[in-house]
N, C-alpha and C. Protein backbone atom coordinates (compact mmCIF):
# COMPACT_ATOMS: atom_id res chain seq x y z
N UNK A 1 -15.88 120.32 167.81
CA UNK A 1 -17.27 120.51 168.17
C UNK A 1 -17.71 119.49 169.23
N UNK A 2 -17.52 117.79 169.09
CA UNK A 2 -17.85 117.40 169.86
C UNK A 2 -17.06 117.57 171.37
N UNK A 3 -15.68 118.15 171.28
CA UNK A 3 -15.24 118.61 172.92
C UNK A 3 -16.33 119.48 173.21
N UNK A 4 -16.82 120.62 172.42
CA UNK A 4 -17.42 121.84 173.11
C UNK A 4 -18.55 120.83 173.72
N UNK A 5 -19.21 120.08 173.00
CA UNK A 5 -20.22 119.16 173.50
C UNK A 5 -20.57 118.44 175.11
N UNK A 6 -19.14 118.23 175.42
CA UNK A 6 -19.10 117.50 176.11
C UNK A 6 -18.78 118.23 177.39
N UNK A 7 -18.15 119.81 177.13
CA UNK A 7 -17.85 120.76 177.90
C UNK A 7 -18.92 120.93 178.30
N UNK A 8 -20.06 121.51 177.37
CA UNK A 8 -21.39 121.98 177.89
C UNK A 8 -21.93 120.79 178.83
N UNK A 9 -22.16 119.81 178.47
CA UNK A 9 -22.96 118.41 179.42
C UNK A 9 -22.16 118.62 180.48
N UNK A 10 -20.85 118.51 180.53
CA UNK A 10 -20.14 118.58 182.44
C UNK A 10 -20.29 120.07 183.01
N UNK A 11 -20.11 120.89 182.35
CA UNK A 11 -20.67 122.34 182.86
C UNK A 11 -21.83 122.29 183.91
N UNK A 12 -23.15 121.51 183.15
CA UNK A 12 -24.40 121.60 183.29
C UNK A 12 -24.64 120.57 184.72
N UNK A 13 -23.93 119.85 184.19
CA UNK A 13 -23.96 118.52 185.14
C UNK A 13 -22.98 118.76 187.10
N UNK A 14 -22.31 119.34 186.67
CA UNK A 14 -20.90 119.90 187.74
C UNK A 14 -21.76 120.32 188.74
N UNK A 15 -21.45 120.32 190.05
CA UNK A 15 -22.38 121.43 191.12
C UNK A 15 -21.41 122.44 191.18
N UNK A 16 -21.57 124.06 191.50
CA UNK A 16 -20.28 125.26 192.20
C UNK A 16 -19.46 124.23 192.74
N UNK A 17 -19.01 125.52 193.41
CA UNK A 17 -17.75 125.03 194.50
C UNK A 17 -18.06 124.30 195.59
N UNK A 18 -17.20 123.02 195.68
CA UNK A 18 -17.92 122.28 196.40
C UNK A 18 -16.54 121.62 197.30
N UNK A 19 -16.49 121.27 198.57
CA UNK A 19 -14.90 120.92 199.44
C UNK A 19 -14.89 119.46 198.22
N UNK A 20 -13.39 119.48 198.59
CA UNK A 20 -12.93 117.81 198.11
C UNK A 20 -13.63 117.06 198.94
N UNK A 21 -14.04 116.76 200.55
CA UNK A 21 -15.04 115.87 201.17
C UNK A 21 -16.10 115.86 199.68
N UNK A 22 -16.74 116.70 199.54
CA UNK A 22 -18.44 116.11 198.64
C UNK A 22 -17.90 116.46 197.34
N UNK A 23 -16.83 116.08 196.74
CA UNK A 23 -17.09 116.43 195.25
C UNK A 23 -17.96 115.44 194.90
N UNK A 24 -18.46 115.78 193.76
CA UNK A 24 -19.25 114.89 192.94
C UNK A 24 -18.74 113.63 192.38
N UNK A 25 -17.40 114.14 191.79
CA UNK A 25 -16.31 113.36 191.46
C UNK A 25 -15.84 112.36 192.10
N UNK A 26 -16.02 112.49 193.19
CA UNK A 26 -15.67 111.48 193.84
C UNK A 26 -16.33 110.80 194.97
N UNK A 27 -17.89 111.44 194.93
CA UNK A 27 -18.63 111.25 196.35
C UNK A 27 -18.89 110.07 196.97
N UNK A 28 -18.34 108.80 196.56
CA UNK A 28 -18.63 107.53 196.88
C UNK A 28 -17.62 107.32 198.05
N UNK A 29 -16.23 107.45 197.79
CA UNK A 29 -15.73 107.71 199.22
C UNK A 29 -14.46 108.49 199.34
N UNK A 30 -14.69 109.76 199.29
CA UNK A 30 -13.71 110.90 199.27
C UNK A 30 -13.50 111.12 200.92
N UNK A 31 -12.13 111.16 201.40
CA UNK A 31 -11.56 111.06 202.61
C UNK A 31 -10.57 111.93 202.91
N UNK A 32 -10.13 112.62 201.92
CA UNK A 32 -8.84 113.55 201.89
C UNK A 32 -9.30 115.18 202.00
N UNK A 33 -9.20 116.11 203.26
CA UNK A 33 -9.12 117.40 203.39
C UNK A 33 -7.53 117.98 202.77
N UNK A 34 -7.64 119.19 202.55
CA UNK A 34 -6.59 119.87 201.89
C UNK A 34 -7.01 120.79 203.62
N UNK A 35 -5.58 121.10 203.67
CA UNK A 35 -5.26 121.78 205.08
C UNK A 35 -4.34 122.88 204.64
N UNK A 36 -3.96 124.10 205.18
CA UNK A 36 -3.24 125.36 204.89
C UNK A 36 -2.61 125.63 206.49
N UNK A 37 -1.93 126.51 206.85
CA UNK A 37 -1.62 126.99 208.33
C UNK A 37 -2.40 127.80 208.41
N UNK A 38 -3.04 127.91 210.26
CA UNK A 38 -4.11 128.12 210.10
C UNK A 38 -4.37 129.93 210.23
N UNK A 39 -2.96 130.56 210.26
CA UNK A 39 -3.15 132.22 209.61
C UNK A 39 -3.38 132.57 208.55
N UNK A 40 -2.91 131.23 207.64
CA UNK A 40 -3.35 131.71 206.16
C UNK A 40 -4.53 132.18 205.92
N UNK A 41 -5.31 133.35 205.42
CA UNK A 41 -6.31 133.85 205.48
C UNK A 41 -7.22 133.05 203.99
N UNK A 42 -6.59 132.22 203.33
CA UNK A 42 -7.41 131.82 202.47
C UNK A 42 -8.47 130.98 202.51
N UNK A 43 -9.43 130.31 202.77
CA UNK A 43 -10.57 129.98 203.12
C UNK A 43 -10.81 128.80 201.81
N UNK A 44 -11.03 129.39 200.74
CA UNK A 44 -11.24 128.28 199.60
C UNK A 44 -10.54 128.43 198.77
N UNK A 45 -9.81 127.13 197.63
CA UNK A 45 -8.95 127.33 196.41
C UNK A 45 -9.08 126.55 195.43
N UNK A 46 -8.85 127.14 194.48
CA UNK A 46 -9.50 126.30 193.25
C UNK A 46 -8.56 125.04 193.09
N UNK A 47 -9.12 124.11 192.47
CA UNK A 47 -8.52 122.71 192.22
C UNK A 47 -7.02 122.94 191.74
N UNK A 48 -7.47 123.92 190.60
CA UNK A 48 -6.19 124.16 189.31
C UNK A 48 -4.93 124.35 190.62
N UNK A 49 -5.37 125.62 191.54
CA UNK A 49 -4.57 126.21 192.08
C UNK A 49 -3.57 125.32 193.37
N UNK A 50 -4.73 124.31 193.63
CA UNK A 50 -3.78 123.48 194.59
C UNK A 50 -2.81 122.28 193.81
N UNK A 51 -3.08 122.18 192.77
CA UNK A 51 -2.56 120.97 191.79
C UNK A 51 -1.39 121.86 190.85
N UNK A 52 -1.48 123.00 191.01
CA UNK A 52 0.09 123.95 190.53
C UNK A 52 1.02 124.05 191.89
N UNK A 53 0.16 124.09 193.09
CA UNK A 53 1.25 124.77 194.29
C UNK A 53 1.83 122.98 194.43
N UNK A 54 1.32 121.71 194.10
CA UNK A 54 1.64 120.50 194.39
C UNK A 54 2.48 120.19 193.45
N UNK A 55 2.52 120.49 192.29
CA UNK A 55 3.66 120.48 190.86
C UNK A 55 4.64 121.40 191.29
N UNK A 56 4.46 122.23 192.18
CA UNK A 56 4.97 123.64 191.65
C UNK A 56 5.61 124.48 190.72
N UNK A 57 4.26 124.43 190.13
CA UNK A 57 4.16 125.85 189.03
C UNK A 57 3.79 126.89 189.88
N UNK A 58 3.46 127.12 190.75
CA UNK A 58 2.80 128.34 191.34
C UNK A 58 3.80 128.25 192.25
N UNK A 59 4.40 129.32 193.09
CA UNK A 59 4.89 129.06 193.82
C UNK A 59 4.89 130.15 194.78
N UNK A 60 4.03 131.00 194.65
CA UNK A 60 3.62 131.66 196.11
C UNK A 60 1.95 132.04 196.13
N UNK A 61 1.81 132.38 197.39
CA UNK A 61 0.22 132.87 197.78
C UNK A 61 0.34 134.39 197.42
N UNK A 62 -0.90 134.78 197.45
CA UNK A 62 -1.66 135.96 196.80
C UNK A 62 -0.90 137.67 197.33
N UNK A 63 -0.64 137.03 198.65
CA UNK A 63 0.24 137.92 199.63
C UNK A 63 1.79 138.01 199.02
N UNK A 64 2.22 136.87 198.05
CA UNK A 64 3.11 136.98 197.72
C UNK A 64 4.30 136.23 198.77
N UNK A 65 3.63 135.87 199.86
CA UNK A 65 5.02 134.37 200.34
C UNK A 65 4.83 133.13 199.71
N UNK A 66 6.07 132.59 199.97
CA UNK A 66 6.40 131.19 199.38
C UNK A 66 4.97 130.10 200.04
N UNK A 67 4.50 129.28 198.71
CA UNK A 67 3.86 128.15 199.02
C UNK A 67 4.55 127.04 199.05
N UNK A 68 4.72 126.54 200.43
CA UNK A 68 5.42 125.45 200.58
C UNK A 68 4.74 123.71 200.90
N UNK A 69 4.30 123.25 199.57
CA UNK A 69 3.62 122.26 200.42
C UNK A 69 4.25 120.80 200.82
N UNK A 70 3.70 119.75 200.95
CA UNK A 70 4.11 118.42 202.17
C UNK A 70 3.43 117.50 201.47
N UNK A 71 3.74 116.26 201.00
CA UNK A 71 3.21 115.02 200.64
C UNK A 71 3.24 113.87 201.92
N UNK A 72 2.25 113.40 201.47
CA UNK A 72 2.86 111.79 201.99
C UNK A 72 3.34 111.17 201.20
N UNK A 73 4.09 109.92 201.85
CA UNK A 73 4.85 108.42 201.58
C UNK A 73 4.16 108.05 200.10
N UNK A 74 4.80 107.70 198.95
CA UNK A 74 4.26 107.36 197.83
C UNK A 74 3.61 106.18 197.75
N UNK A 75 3.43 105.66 199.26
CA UNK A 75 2.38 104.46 199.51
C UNK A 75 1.04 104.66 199.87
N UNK A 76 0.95 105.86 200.88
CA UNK A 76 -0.35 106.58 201.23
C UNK A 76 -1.42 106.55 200.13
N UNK A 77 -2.81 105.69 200.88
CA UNK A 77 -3.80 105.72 200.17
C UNK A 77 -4.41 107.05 200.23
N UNK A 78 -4.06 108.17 201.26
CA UNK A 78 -4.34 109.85 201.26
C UNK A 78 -3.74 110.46 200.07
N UNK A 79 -2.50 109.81 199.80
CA UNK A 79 -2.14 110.28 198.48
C UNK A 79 -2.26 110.28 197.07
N UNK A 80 -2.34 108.52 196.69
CA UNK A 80 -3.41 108.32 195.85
C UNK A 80 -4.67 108.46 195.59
N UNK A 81 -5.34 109.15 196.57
CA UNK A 81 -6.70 109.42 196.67
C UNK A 81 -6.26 111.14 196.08
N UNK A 82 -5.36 112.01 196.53
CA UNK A 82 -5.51 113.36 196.77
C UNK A 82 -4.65 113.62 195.06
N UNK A 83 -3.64 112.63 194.54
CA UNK A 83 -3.26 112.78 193.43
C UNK A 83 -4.17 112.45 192.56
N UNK A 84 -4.91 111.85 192.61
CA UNK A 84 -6.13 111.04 191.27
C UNK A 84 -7.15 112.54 191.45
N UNK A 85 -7.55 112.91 192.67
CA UNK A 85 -8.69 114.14 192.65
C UNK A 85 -8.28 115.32 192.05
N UNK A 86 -6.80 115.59 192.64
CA UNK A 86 -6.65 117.06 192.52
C UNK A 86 -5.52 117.09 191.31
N UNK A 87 -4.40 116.02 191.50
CA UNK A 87 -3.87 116.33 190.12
C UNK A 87 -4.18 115.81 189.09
N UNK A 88 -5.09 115.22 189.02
CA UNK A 88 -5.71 114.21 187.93
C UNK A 88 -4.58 113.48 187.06
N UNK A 89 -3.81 112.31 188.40
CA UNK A 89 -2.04 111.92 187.76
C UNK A 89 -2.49 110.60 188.71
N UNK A 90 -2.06 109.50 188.87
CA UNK A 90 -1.86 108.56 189.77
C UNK A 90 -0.38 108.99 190.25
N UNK A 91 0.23 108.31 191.27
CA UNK A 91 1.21 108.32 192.30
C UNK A 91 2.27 108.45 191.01
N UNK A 92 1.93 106.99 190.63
CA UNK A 92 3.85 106.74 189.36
C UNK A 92 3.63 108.01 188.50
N UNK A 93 2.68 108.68 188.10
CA UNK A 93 3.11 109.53 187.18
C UNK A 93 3.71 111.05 187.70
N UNK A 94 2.92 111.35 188.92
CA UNK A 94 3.35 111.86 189.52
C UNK A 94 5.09 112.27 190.21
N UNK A 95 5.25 110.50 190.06
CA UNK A 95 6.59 110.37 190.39
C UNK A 95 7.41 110.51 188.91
N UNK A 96 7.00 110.81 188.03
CA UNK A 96 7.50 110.52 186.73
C UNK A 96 8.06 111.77 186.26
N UNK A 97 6.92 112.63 186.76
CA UNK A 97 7.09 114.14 187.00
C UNK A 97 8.33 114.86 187.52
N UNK A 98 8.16 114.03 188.52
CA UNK A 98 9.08 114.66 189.61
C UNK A 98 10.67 114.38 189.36
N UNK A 99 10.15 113.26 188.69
CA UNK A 99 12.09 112.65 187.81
C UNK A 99 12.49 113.84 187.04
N UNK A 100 11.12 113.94 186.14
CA UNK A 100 11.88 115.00 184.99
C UNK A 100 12.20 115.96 184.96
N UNK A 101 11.59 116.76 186.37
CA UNK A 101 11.96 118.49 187.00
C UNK A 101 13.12 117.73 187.76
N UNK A 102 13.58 117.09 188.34
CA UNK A 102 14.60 116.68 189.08
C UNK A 102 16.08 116.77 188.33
N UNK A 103 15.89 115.60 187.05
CA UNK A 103 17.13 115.71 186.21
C UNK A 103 17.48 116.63 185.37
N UNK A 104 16.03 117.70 184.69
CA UNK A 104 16.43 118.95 183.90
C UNK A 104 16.50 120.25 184.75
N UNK A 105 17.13 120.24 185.95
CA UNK A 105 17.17 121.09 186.83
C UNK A 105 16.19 121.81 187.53
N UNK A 106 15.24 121.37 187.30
CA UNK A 106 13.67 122.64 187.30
C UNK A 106 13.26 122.79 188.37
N UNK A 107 13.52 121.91 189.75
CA UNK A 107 13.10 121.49 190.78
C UNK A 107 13.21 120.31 191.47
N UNK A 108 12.26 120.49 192.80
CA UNK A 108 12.60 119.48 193.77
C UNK A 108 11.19 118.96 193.82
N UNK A 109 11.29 118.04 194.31
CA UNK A 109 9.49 117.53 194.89
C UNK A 109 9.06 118.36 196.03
N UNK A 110 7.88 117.97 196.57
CA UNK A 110 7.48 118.45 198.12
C UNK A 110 7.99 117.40 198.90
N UNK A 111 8.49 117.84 199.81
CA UNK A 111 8.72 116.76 201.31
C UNK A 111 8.20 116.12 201.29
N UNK A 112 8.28 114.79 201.83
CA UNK A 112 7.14 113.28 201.79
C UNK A 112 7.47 113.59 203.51
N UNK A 113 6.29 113.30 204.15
CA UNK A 113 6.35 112.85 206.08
C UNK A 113 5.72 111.61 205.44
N UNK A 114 5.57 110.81 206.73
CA UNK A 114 5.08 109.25 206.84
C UNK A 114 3.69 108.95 207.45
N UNK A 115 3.08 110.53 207.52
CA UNK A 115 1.55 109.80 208.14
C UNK A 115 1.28 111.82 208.52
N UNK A 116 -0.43 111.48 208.33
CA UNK A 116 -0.96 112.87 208.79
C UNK A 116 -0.64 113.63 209.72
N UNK A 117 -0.55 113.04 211.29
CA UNK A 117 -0.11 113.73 212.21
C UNK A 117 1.65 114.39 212.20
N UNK A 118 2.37 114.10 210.97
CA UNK A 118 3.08 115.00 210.61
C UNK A 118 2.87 115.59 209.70
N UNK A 119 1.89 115.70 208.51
CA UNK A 119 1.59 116.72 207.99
C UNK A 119 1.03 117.84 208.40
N UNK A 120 -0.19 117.64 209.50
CA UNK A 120 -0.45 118.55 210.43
C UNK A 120 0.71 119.51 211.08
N UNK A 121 1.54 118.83 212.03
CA UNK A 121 2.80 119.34 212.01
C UNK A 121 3.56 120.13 211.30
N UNK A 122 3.57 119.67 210.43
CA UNK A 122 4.65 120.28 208.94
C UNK A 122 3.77 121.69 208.60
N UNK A 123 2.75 121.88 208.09
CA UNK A 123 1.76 122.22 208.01
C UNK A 123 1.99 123.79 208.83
N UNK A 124 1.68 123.44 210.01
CA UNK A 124 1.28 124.07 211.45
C UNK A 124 2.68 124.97 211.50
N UNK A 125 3.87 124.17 211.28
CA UNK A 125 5.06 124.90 211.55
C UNK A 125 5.64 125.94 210.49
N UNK A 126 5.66 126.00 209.42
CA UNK A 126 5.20 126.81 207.81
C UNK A 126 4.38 127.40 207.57
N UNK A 127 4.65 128.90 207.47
CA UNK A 127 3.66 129.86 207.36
C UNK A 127 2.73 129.76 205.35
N UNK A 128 3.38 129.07 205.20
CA UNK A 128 3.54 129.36 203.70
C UNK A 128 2.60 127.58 203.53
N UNK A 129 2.98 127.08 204.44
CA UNK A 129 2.12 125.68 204.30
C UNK A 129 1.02 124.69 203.25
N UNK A 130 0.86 123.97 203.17
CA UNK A 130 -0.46 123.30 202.33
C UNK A 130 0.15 121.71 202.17
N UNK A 131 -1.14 121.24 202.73
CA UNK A 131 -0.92 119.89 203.11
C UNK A 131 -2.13 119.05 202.98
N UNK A 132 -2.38 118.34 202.56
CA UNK A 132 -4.08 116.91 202.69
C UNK A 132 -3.46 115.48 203.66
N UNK A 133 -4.89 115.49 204.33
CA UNK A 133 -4.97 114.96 204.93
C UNK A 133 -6.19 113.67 205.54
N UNK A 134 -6.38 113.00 206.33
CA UNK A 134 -7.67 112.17 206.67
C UNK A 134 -8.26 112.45 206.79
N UNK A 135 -9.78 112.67 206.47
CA UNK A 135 -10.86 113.22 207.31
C UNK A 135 -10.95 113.21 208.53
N UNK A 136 -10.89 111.97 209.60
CA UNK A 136 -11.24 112.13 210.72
C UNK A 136 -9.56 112.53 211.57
N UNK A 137 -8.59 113.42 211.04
CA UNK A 137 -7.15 113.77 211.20
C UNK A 137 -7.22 115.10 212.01
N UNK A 138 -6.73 114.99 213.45
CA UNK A 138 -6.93 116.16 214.46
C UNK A 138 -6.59 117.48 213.44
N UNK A 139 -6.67 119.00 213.81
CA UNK A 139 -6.16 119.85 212.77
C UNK A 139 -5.65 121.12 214.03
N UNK A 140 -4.78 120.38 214.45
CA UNK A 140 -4.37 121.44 215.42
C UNK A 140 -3.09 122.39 215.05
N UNK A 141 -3.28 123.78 214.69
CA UNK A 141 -2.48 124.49 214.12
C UNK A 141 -2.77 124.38 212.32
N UNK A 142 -3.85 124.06 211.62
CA UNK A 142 -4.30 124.06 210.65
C UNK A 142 -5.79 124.46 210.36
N UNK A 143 -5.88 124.64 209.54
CA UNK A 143 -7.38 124.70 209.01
C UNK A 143 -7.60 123.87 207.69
N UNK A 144 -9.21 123.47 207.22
CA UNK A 144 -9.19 122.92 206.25
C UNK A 144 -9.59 123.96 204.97
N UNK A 145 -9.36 123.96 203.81
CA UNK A 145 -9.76 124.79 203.00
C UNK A 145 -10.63 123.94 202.02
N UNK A 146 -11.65 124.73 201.27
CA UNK A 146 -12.34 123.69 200.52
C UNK A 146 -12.09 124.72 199.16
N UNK A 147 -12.45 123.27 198.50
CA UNK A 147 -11.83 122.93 196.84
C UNK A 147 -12.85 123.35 196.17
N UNK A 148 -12.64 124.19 195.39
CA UNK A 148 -13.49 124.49 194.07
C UNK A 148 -13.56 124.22 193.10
């Protein structure tokens, strides 16, 4: 009873769909866009949905191609910022994750590049793409999608 409680108060409290720039959650200083290639026709995606294609549990778009997404460097403050929002994991656990699909066969991680202007890149060159990035991070051959 008291979860349902507490469901109802954040329900009430939550704004709609809102980009990762203004979540509520984080509006003090949220810096990380989520980027797609920029044919992908999807426009907005739910949190759940970008934090499965980043685990990958999900592993294709709606069209049915492969979602292929791109990390940064497990030093990137874009990353610790974009793992605490969207997977609700810090970096090490994340990486903890990634051990345990690694050694029980289940999978691979996403690619790590070393800075935005190759995620853009990476991104741009992958039809299947999904990548976060800086706010003020050129987006040439990308678009940004906002988070619900």
């Amino acid at each position: 009873m008291r979860a349902l409680a507490c469901l109802i108060v954040v329900a009430t409290i939550l704004p709609g769909p809102v980009s990762l720039a203004t979540s509520a959650r984080a509006e003090s200083s949220v810096s990380v866009r989520v980027i797609v290639n920029a044919k992908n026709p999807v426009a907005r995606l739910e949190r759940r949905f970008v934090a499965d294609a980043f685990l990958k549990k999900r592993t294709r778009w709606d069209d049915d191609s492969a979602i292929q997404p791109v990390d940064l460097g497990q030093r990137s403050s874009e990353r610790a910022e974009f793992s605490h929002e969207v997977l609700d994991r810090d970096v090490s656990s994340v990486r903890r994750y990634w051990a345990q699909q690694v050694f029980s066969g289940r999978g691979v991680p996403p690619p790590e590049v070393s800075n935005d202007a190759d995620v853009v890149r990476w991104v741009a060159e992958h039809p299947g793409g999904i990548g976060y990035v800086a706010a003020g991070t050129g987006l040439n051959g990308v678009k940004t999608v906002e988070i619900e």
